[in-house]
Coordinates of C-alpha atoms and ligand atoms in Angstrom, one line a residue:
X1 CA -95.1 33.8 -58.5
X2 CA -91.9 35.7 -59.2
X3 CA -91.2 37.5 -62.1
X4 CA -88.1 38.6 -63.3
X5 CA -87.4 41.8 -64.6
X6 CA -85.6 41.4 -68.2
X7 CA -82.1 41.7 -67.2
X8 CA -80.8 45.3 -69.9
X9 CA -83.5 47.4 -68.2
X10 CA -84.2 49.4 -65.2
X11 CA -87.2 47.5 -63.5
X12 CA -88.6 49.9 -61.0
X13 CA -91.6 48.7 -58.9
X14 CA -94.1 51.0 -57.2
X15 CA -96.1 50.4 -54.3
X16 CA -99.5 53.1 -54.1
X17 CA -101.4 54.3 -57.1
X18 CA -102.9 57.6 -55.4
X19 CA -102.2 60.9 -56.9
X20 CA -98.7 60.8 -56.2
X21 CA -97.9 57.0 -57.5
X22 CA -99.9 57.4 -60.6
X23 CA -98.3 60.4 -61.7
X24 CA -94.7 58.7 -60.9
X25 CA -96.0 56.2 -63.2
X26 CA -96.9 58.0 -66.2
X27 CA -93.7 60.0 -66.2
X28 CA -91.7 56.6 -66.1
X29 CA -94.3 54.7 -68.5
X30 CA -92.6 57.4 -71.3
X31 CA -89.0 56.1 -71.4
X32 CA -89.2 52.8 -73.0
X33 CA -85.3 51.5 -71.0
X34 CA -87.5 51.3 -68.2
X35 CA -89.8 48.6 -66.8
X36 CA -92.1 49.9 -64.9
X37 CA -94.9 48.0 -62.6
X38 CA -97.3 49.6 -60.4
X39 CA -98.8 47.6 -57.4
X40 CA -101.9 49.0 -55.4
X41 CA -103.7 47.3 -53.0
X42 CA -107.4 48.5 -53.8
X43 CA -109.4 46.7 -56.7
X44 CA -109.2 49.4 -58.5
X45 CA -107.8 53.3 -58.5
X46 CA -110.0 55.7 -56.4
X47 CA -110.3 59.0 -54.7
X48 CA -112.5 60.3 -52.3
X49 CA -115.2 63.0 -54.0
X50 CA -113.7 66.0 -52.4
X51 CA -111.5 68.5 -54.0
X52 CA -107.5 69.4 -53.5
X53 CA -106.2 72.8 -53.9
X54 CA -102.6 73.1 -55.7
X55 CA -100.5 75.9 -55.2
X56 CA -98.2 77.6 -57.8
X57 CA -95.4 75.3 -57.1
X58 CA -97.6 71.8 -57.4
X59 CA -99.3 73.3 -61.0
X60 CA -95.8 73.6 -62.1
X61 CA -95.0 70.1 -61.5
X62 CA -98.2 69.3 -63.1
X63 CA -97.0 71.0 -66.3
X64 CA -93.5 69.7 -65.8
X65 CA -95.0 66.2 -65.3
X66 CA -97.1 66.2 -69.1
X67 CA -100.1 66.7 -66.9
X68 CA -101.3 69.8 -67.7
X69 CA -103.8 69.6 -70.6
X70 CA -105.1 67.0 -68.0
X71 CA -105.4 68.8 -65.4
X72 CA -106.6 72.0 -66.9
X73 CA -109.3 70.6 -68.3
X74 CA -111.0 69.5 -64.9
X75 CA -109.5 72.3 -62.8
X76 CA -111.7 75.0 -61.5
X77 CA -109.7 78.9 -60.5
X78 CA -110.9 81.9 -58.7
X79 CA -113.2 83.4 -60.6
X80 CA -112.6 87.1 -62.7
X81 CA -111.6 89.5 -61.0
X82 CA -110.1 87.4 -58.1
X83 CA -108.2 84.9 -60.2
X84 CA -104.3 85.8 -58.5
X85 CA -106.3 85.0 -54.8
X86 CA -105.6 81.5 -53.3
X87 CA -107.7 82.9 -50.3
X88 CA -109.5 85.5 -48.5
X89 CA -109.2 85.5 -44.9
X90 CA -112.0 86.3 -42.4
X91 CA -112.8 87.0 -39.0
X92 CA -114.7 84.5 -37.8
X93 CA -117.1 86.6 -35.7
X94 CA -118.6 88.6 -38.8
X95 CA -116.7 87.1 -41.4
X96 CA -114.5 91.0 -41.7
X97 CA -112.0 90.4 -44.1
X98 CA -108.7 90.5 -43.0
X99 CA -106.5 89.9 -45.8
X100 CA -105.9 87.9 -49.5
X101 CA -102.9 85.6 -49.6
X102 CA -102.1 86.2 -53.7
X103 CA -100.9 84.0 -56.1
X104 CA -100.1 85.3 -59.3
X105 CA -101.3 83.7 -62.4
X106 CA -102.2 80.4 -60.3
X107 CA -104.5 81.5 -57.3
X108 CA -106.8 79.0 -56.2
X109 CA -106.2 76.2 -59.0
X110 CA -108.4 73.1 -57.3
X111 CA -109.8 69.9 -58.8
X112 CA -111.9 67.3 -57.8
X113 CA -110.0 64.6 -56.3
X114 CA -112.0 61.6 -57.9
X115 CA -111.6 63.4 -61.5
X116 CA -108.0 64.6 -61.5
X117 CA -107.2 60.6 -60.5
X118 CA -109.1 59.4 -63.3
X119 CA -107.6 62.8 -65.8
X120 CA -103.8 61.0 -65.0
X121 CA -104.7 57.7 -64.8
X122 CA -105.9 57.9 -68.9
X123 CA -102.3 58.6 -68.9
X124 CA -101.0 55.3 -68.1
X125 CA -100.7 53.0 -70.5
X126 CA -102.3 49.6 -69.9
X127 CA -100.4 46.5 -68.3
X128 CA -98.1 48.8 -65.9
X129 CA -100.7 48.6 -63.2
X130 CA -101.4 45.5 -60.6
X131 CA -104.9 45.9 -58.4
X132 CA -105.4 44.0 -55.2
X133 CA -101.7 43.8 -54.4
X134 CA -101.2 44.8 -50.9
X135 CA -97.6 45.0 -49.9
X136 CA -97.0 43.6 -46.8
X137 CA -92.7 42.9 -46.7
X138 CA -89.6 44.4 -48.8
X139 CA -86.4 42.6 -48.9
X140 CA -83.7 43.7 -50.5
X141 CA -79.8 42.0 -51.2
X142 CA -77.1 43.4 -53.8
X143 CA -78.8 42.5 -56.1
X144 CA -82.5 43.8 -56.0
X145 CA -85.6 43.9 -54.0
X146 CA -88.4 41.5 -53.6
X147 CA -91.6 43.1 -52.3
X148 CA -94.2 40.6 -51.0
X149 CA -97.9 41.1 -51.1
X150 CA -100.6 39.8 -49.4
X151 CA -101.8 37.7 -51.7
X152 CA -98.6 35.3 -51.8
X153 CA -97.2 36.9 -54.5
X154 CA -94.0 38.2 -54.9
X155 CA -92.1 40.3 -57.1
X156 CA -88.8 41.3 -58.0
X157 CA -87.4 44.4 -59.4
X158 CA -83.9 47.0 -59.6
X159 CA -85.0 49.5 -57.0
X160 CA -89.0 50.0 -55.3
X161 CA -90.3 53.1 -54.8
X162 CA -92.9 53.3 -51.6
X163 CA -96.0 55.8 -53.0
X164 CA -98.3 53.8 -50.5
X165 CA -99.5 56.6 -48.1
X166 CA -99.2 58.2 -44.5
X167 CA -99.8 53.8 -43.1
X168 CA -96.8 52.9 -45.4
X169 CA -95.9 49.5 -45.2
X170 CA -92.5 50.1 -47.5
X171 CA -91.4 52.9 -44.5
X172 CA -90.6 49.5 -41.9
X173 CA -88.3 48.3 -44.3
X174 CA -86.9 51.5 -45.0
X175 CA -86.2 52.3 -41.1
X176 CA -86.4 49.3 -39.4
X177 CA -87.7 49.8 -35.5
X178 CA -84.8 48.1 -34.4
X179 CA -82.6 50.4 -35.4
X180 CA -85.0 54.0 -36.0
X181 CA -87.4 53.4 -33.4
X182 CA -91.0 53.5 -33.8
X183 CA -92.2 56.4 -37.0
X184 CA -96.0 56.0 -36.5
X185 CA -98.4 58.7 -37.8
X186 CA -100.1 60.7 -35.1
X187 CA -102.9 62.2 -34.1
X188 CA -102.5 66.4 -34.8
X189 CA -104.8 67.3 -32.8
X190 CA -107.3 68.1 -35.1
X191 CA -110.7 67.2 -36.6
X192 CA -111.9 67.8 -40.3
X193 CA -115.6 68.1 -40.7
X194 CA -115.8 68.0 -44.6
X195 CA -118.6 68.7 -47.1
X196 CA -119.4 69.5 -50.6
X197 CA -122.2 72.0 -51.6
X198 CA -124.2 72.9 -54.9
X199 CA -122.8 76.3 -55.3
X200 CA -126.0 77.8 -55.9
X201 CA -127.5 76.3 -52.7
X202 CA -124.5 78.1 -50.6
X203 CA -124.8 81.5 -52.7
X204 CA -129.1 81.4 -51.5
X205 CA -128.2 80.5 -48.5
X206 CA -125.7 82.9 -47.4
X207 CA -128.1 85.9 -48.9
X208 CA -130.6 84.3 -46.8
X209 CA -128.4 85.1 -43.9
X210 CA -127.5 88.4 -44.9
X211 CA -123.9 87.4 -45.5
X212 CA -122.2 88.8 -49.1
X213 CA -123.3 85.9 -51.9
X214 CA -120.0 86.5 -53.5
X215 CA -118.8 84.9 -50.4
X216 CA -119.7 81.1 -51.7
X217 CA -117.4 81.4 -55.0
X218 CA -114.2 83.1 -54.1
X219 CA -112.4 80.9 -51.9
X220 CA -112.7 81.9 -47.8
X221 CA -111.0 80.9 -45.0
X222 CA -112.9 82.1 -42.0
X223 CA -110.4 82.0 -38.9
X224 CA -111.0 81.8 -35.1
X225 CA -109.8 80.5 -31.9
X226 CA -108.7 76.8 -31.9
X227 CA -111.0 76.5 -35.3
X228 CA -111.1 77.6 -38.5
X229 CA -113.4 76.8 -42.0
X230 CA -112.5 77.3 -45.8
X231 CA -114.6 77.2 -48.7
X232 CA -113.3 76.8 -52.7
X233 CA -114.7 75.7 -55.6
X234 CA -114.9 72.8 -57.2
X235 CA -116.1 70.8 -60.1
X236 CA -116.1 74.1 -63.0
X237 CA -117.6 75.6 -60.0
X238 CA -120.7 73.4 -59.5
X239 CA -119.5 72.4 -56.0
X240 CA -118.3 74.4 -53.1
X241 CA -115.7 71.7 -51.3
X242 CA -115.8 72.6 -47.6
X243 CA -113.6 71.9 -44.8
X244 CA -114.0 73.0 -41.0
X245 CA -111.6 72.2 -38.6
X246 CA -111.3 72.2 -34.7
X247 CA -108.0 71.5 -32.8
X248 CA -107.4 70.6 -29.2
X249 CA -104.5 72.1 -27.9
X250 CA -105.1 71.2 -24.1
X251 CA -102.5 68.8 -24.5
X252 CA -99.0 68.4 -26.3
X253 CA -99.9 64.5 -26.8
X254 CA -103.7 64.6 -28.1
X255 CA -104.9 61.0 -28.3
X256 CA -107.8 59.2 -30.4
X257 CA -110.2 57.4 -28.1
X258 CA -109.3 53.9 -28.5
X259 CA -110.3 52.0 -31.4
X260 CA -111.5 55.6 -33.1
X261 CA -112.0 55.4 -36.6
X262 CA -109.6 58.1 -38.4
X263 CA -113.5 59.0 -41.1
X264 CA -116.4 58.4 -39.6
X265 CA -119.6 60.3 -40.3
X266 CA -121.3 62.7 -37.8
X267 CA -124.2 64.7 -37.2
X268 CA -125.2 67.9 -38.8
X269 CA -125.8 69.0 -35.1
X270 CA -122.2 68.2 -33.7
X271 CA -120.1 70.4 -36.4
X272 CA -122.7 73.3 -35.7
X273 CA -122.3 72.9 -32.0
X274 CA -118.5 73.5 -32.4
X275 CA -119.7 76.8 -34.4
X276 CA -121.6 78.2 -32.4
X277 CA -121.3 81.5 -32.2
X278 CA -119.8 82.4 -35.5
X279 CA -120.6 84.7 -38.2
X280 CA -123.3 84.3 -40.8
X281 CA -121.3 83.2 -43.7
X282 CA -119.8 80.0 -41.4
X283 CA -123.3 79.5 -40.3
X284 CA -124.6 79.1 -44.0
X285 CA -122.0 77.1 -45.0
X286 CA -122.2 74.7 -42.1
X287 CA -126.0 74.9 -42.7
X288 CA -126.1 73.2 -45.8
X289 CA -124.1 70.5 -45.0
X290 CA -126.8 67.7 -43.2
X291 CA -124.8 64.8 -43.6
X292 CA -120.8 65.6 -42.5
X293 CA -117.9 63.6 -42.3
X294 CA -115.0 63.6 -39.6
X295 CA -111.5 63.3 -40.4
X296 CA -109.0 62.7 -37.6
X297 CA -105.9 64.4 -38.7
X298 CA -102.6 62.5 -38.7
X299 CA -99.0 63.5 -39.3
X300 CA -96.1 61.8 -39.4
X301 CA -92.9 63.1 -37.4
X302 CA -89.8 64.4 -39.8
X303 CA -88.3 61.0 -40.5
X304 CA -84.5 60.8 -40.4
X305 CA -83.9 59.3 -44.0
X306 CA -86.3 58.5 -47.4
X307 CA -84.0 55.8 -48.4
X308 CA -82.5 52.4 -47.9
X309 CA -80.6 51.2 -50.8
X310 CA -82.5 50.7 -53.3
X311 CA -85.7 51.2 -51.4
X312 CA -87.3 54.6 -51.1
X313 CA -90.1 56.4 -49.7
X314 CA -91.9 59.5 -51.1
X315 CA -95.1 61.2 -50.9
X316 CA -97.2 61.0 -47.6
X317 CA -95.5 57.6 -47.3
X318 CA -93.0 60.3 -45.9
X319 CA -93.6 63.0 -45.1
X320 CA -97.5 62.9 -44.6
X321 CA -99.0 66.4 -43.3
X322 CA -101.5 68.5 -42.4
X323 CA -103.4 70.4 -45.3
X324 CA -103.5 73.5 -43.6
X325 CA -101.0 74.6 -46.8
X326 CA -102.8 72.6 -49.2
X327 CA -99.4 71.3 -50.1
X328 CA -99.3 67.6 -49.6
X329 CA -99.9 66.5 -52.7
X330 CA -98.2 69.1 -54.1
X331 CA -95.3 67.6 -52.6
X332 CA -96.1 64.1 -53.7
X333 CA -96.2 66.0 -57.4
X334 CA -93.2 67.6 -56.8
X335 CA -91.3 64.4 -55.7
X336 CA -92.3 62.4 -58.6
X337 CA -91.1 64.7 -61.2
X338 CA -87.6 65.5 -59.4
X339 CA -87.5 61.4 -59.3
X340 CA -88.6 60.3 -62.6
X341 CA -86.1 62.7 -64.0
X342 CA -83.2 61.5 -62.6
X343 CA -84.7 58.1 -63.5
X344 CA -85.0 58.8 -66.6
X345 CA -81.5 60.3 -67.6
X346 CA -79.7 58.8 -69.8
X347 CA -76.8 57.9 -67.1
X348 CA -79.2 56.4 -64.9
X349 CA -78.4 52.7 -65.0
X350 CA -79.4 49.3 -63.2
X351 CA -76.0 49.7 -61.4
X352 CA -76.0 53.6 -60.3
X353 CA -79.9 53.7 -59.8
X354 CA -79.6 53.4 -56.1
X355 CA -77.1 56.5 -55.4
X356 CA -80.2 58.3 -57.6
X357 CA -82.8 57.7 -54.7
X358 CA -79.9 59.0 -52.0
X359 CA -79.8 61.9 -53.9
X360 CA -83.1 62.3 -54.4
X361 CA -83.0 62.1 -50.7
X362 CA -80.3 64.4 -49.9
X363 CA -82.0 66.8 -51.9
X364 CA -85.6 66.7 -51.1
X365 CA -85.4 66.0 -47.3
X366 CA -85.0 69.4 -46.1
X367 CA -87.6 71.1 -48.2
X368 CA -90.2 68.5 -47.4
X369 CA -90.0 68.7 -43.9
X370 CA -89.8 72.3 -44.0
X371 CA -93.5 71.7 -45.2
X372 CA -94.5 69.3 -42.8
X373 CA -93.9 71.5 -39.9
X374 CA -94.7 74.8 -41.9
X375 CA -97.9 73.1 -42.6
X376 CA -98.8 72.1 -38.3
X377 CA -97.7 76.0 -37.6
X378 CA -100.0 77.7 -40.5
X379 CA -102.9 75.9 -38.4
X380 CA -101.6 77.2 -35.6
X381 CA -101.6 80.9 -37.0
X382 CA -105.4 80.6 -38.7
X383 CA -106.4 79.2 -35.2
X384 CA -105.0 82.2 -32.9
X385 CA -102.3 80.3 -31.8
X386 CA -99.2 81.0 -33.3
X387 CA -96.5 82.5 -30.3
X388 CA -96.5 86.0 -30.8
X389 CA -99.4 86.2 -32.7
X390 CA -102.0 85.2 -31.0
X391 CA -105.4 86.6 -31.9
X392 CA -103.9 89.8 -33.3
X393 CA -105.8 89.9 -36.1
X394 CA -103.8 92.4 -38.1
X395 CA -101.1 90.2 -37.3
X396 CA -102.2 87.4 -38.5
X397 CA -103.5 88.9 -41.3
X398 CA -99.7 90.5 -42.1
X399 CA -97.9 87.2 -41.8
X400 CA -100.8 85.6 -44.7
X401 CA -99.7 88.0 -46.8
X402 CA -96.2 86.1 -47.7
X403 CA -96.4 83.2 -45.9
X404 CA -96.9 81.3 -48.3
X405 CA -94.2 82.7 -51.0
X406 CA -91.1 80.6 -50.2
X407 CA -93.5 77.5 -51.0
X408 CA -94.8 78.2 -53.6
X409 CA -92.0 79.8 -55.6
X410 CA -89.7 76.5 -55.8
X411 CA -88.9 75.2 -59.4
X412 CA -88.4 71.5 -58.3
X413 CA -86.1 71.3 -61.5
X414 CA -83.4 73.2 -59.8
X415 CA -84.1 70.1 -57.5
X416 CA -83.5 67.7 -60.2
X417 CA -79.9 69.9 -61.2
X418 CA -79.1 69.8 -57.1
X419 CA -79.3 66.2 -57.5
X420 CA -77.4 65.3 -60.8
X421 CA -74.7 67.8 -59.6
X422 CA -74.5 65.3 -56.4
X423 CA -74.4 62.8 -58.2
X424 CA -71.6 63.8 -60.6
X425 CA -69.9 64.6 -57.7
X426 CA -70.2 61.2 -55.6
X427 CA -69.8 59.0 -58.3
X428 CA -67.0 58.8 -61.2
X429 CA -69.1 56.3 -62.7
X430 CA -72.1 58.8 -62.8
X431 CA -70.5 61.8 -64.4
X432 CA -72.4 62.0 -67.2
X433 CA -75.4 63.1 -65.2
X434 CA -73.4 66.4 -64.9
Ligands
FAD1 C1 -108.7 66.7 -45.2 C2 -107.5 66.7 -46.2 C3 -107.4 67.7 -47.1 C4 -106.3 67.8 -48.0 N1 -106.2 68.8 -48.9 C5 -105.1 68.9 -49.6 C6 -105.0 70.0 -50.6 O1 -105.9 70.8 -50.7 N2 -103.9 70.1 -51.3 C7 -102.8 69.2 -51.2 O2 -101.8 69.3 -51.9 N3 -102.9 68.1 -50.4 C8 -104.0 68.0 -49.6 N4 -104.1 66.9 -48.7 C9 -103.0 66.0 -48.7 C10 -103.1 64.9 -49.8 O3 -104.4 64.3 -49.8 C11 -102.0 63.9 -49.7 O4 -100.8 64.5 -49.4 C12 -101.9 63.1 -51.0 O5 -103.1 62.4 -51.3 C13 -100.7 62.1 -50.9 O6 -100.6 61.4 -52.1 P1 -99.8 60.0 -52.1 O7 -100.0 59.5 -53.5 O8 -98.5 60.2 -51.5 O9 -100.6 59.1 -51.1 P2 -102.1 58.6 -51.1 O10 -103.0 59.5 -51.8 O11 -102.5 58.2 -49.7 O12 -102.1 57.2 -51.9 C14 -101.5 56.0 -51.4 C15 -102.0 54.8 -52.3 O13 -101.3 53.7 -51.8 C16 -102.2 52.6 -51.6 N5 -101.7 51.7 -50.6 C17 -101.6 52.0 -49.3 N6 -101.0 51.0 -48.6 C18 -100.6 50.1 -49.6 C19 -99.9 48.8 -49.5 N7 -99.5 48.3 -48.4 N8 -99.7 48.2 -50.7 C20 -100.2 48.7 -51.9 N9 -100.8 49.8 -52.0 C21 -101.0 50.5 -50.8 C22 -103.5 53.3 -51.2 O14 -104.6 52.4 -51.5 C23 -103.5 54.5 -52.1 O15 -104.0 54.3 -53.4 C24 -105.3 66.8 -47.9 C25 -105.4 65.8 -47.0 C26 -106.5 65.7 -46.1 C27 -106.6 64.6 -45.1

């Protein structure tokens, strides 16, 4: 079947309703020129039940999204008096502190992934979503794109917007092999193990060991050599959301055994294994975790362009990451408010909407990779092996202090004013974006 879009407005179709896509939605969903239509491939919308950790700069593009009275409601924060830390950091021998990272008013604002989809999803309003609709080919001519799903169906619409994740089907269309070479997401190097944990379970536990009970509330990141775990809460602090990590750095090019599933769940005894050794509080933690999953880590490389015409890709459909910043998400936040506002304006038009996705382009790139690779090297630092650094603790512990600063302080609406002054520029026919 193929549906045409009714011919006045803007129709913009969306491939992905994860975090990022949904929110894209909802801020669309509010201007009634547009036609909006959101295609994901799942039977319904869903999240995994572990938590995500926002920093300053992705709560502000909750707010600026309409999302915060959402969002606040379900989100859990360090509690008094740590509420400006995002993390401690600890020696992973005797879990010494080292340092906090601080982020004023915000700290560590987490939710539950499951109930923050569900929080923005009530958001939506009904008949802008499509389930089971798994994009498998985008065409595009002069005059619009056609986007063809697995299930034979087809639809048409002004400009498509790929929100469907790091295995992106829009991406091929966007940079065709032929002429980009191959983009594939790779293997980092590193393995999740990931848990959640009654918080009053950890806090026994860890007094059990001798290790501070305070320990199990205020988010920790205990850091060692080519591994390191965090804890934060989650869930109005019911839940402790725990992730350990171990990276192989024998090799530049690590590798997946063949036919390695990227989840798969492990035994208890495995994670402890690789733990061995450590202090008390990582020993609790791990402890209370009998059932684990493994994530394989995957990343994609910087990719050269977001857009194609009037095809573009945002969120981890590019420029997946590691979490080691918490920021990927964030940065699927911040992309869909910078897009939906130029989107939105009132000079955005079926006939300038592409040159709004090459500025959105031109504008975000830079950042967004900045993140990406800021994201691999902050592994690299909690791990002992950033050059220079090494396992000098206090100076590790010095470069925590602000790493994270430049992040978390960028108001993606001077994004949206980069991009409308672009525009104005490029375009006579655009000026009143200016
Ligand atoms: C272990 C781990 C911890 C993390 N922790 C954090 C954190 O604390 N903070 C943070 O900011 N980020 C974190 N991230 C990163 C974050 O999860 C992602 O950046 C974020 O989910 C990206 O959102 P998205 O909407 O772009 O993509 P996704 O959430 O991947 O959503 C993509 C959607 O598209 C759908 N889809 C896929 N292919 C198709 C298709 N062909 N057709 C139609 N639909 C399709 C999928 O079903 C899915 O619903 C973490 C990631 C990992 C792995």
């Amino acid at each position: 079947m193929v549906s045409d879009p009714q011919p006045e407005r803007l129709s913009i179709g969306i491939v992905g309703g994860g975090i990022g896509g949904v929110a894209f939605a909802v801020a669309l969903s509010r201007d009634p020129r547009l036609d909006v239509q959101l295609f994901e491939a799942a039977p319904h919308f869903s999240e995994i039940g572990a938590g995500v950790s926002f920093g300053p700069n992705a709560v502000r593009a909750i707010q600026l999204l309409g999302l915060e009275q959402s969002y606040r409601r379900i989100a859990d924060s360090s509690p008094a008096p740590y509420e400006d830390v995002w993390f401690e950091w600890r020696c992973w021998r005797d879990d010494a502190y080292l340092t906090a990272s601080l982020a004023p008013g915000c700290g560590q604002s987490s939710v539950h992934r499951a109930d923050f989809l569900d929080a923005i999803v009530a958001n939506l309003p009904k008949g802008i979503a499509q389930f089971g609709k798994r994009c498998i080919e985008v065409q595009q001519d002069a005059e619009g794109v056609e986007v063809a799903f697995e299930d034979g169906s087809r639809h048409r619409c002004d400009i498509l917007i790929g929100y469907d994740g790091i295995k992106s089907a829009v991406r091929e269309h966007v940079l065709p092999p032929e002429q980009y070479g191959e983009f594939n997401p790779f293997w980092s190097g590193t393995y999740a193990y990931r848990g959640m944990i009654p918080t009053g379970q950890l806090e026994e536990a860890m007094a059990a060991k001798g290790a501070d009970k305070r320990l199990a509330l205020v988010p920790q990141m205990y850091l060692g050599p080519d591994r390191h775990i965090l804890t934060f809460p989650v869930k109005q602090s019911e839940l402790i959301n725990v992730v350990a990590f171990i990276t192989d750095r024998s090799t530049a090019t690590p590798t997946l055994a063949e036919g390695e599933a990227w989840v798969k769940p492990v035994s208890q005894e495995e994670m402890l294994g690789v733990f061995e050794g450590w202090g008390a509080g990582s020993q609790a933690i791990l402890e209370c975790i009998p059932e684990p999953t493994r994530w394989a880590l995957h990343e994609l490389p910087e990719l050269p362009r977001y857009h194609r015409d009037r095809v573009l890709i945002v969120g981890d459909a590019a420029h997946a990451m590691v979490p080691h910043q918490g920021a990927g998400a964030g940065q699927a936040l911040e992309d869909a408010y910078v897009l939906a506002s130029l989107l939105t304006d009132q000079a955005c038009t079926r006939h300038n909407a592409q040159q709004a996705l090459a500025a959105f382009d031109a504008v975000r790139h830079e950042r967004t990779c900045k993140v990406q690779r800021t994201s691999h090297e902050a592994g690299d630092l909690y791990e002992y092996s950033a050059p220079g650094i090494d396992d000098d603790e206090d100076k590790v512990a010095s470069e925590l202090e602000t790493r994270f600063d430049w992040l978390w302080n960028h108001d993606p609406q001077d994004d949206v004013l980069a991009a409308k002054v672009r525009l104005a520029w490029e375009s006579t026919s655009l000026t009143a974006f200016a």
